[in-house]
Structures are given as C-alpha cells and as structure tokens.
XYZ file of C-alpha atoms in Angstrom:
50
model
C 72.604 -100.970 -77.981
C 75.552 -100.107 -75.748
C 75.813 -96.575 -74.345
C 78.709 -97.289 -72.016
C 81.850 -95.222 -71.698
C 84.469 -97.809 -72.591
C 88.277 -97.611 -72.839
C 89.362 -95.972 -76.084
C 86.028 -94.242 -76.731
C 86.157 -90.516 -77.525
C 84.194 -88.310 -75.093
C 83.461 -84.658 -75.859
C 81.971 -82.103 -73.495
C 79.025 -80.526 -75.348
C 77.157 -78.235 -72.970
C 76.541 -77.492 -69.303
C 73.371 -76.564 -67.514
C 73.197 -72.999 -66.127
C 74.355 -74.192 -62.692
C 77.109 -76.340 -64.321
C 75.580 -79.615 -63.169
C 74.849 -81.797 -65.093
C 77.108 -81.572 -68.149
C 76.201 -83.153 -71.488
C 78.870 -85.298 -73.157
C 78.923 -86.743 -76.676
C 79.842 -90.441 -76.492
C 79.722 -92.662 -79.584
C 77.191 -90.355 -81.260
C 74.893 -90.201 -78.234
C 74.435 -87.244 -75.894
C 74.761 -88.353 -72.257
C 74.169 -86.034 -69.288
C 76.257 -86.765 -66.199
C 76.271 -85.094 -62.832
C 79.673 -84.215 -61.398
C 79.361 -87.029 -58.849
C 78.884 -89.539 -61.693
C 81.621 -88.072 -63.908
C 84.194 -88.286 -61.090
C 84.258 -92.061 -61.538
C 85.446 -91.807 -65.164
C 89.168 -91.419 -65.924
C 89.785 -89.366 -69.071
C 93.065 -89.172 -70.993
C 93.245 -86.171 -73.313
C 93.988 -86.941 -76.947
C 97.197 -84.869 -76.769
C 98.449 -87.103 -73.922
C 98.290 -90.349 -75.956
C-alpha cells in the first residue's frame, strides 16, 4: 500500500489542530497529518493553475 504524495495526486486540506500544526490532508483517500516543517518540502500546484 502506497501512501506517498506523488506527482499528479490530488491533495486536500481537511482540518488543522487548534494551534494550526499539524494539518490533516486527504491524499488518495487517506488522511495524512503533516507538520508545517514536513509540508514545506511538498510543491503544490492548484487545480486552477493547470
């Protein structure tokens, strides 16, 4: 089972903790919590920018 954030995969922000770190993201049907320091390493292109 692959939970990676791969090119072309849709990522949606679902919810944030009360202190805004971490944030939960929906990726390929799985909820993944990332801290800001982890999320900084992921480049996101908004759907409208395609």
